[in-house]
């Protein structure tokens, strides 16, 4: 079964680089994981389609709202660590998501 992760961000430029780095790790480790990025305005539409929501640091002010909705829907929701996001550390962000499910 494919684990589906979506990252919530503002505009998506830096987040798309994070997603690409996460996908490289998925490919290198032959993991069955799908990863996409969406703006916060798409959160409600995307939530039913994914298992895990990861909230980018620049929109962390939305985390409590997103976490509540994820909890209500039986989905996981995590804040991406600023350090890992800033360094585009896809492996650390992916490990954070997978270690908490």
XYZ file of C-alpha atoms in Angstrom:
101
model
C 0.000 0.000 0.000
C 1.340 3.378 -1.002
C 1.842 5.907 1.775
C 0.648 9.292 0.530
C 2.237 12.449 1.944
C 1.394 16.035 1.102
C 3.299 19.123 2.134
C 1.327 22.311 2.792
C 3.085 25.542 1.948
C 2.510 29.119 0.839
C 3.488 29.396 -2.827
C 5.449 26.223 -3.421
C 8.854 27.237 -4.757
C 11.066 26.019 -1.929
C 8.631 23.256 -1.049
C 8.887 21.824 -4.561
C 12.651 21.505 -4.025
C 12.026 19.718 -0.713
C 9.565 17.358 -2.419
C 12.112 16.582 -5.156
C 14.731 15.739 -2.529
C 12.242 13.559 -0.660
C 11.393 11.728 -3.897
C 15.089 11.036 -4.520
C 15.254 9.272 -1.148
C 12.069 7.320 -1.916
C 13.546 6.171 -5.230
C 16.961 5.317 -3.756
C 15.361 3.228 -1.009
C 12.655 1.718 -3.263
C 9.895 2.897 -0.930
C 6.201 2.865 -1.860
C 5.512 6.516 -1.060
C 3.850 9.300 -3.066
C 4.719 12.905 -2.196
C 3.155 16.142 -3.454
C 3.038 19.789 -2.377
C -0.003 22.053 -2.267
C -0.778 25.545 -1.075
C -2.674 26.007 2.168
C -5.740 27.024 0.146
C -5.896 23.447 -1.199
C -5.670 21.741 2.203
C -9.346 20.767 2.532
C -9.507 19.351 -0.997
C -6.309 17.333 -0.589
C -6.832 15.983 2.931
C -9.087 13.042 1.939
C -6.546 11.861 -0.656
C -3.501 11.609 1.628
C -2.331 9.804 4.771
C 0.067 12.428 6.131
C 0.100 16.228 6.016
C 3.378 18.000 6.660
C 3.179 21.737 7.303
C 6.010 23.928 6.014
C 7.582 26.424 8.440
C 6.347 29.494 6.562
C 2.729 28.452 7.189
C 3.199 27.011 10.680
C 0.592 29.499 11.938
C -1.971 27.154 10.302
C -0.629 24.037 12.027
C -3.156 23.881 14.885
C -6.087 24.222 12.477
C -4.654 21.609 10.125
C -3.794 19.246 12.973
C -7.355 19.432 14.283
C -8.807 18.642 10.845
C -6.329 15.799 10.341
C -7.164 14.324 13.748
C -10.867 14.472 12.893
C -10.156 12.672 9.618
C -7.830 10.048 11.078
C -4.811 11.491 9.282
C -1.367 12.346 10.627
C -0.148 15.959 10.658
C 3.335 17.209 11.489
C 5.307 20.449 11.395
C 8.401 20.299 9.250
C 11.482 21.256 11.245
C 12.776 24.681 10.154
C 16.377 23.451 10.058
C 15.560 20.519 7.772
C 13.331 22.628 5.544
C 15.914 25.385 5.195
C 18.594 22.893 4.230
C 16.214 21.081 1.837
C 16.921 17.906 3.798
C 14.402 15.623 2.138
C 15.685 12.545 3.928
C 15.232 14.023 7.412
C 11.748 15.305 6.565
C 10.746 11.935 5.128
C 12.140 10.162 8.191
C 10.129 12.497 10.434
C 6.923 11.600 8.612
C 7.572 7.871 8.625
C 8.844 7.609 12.193
C 5.652 9.077 13.588
C 3.122 6.846 11.828
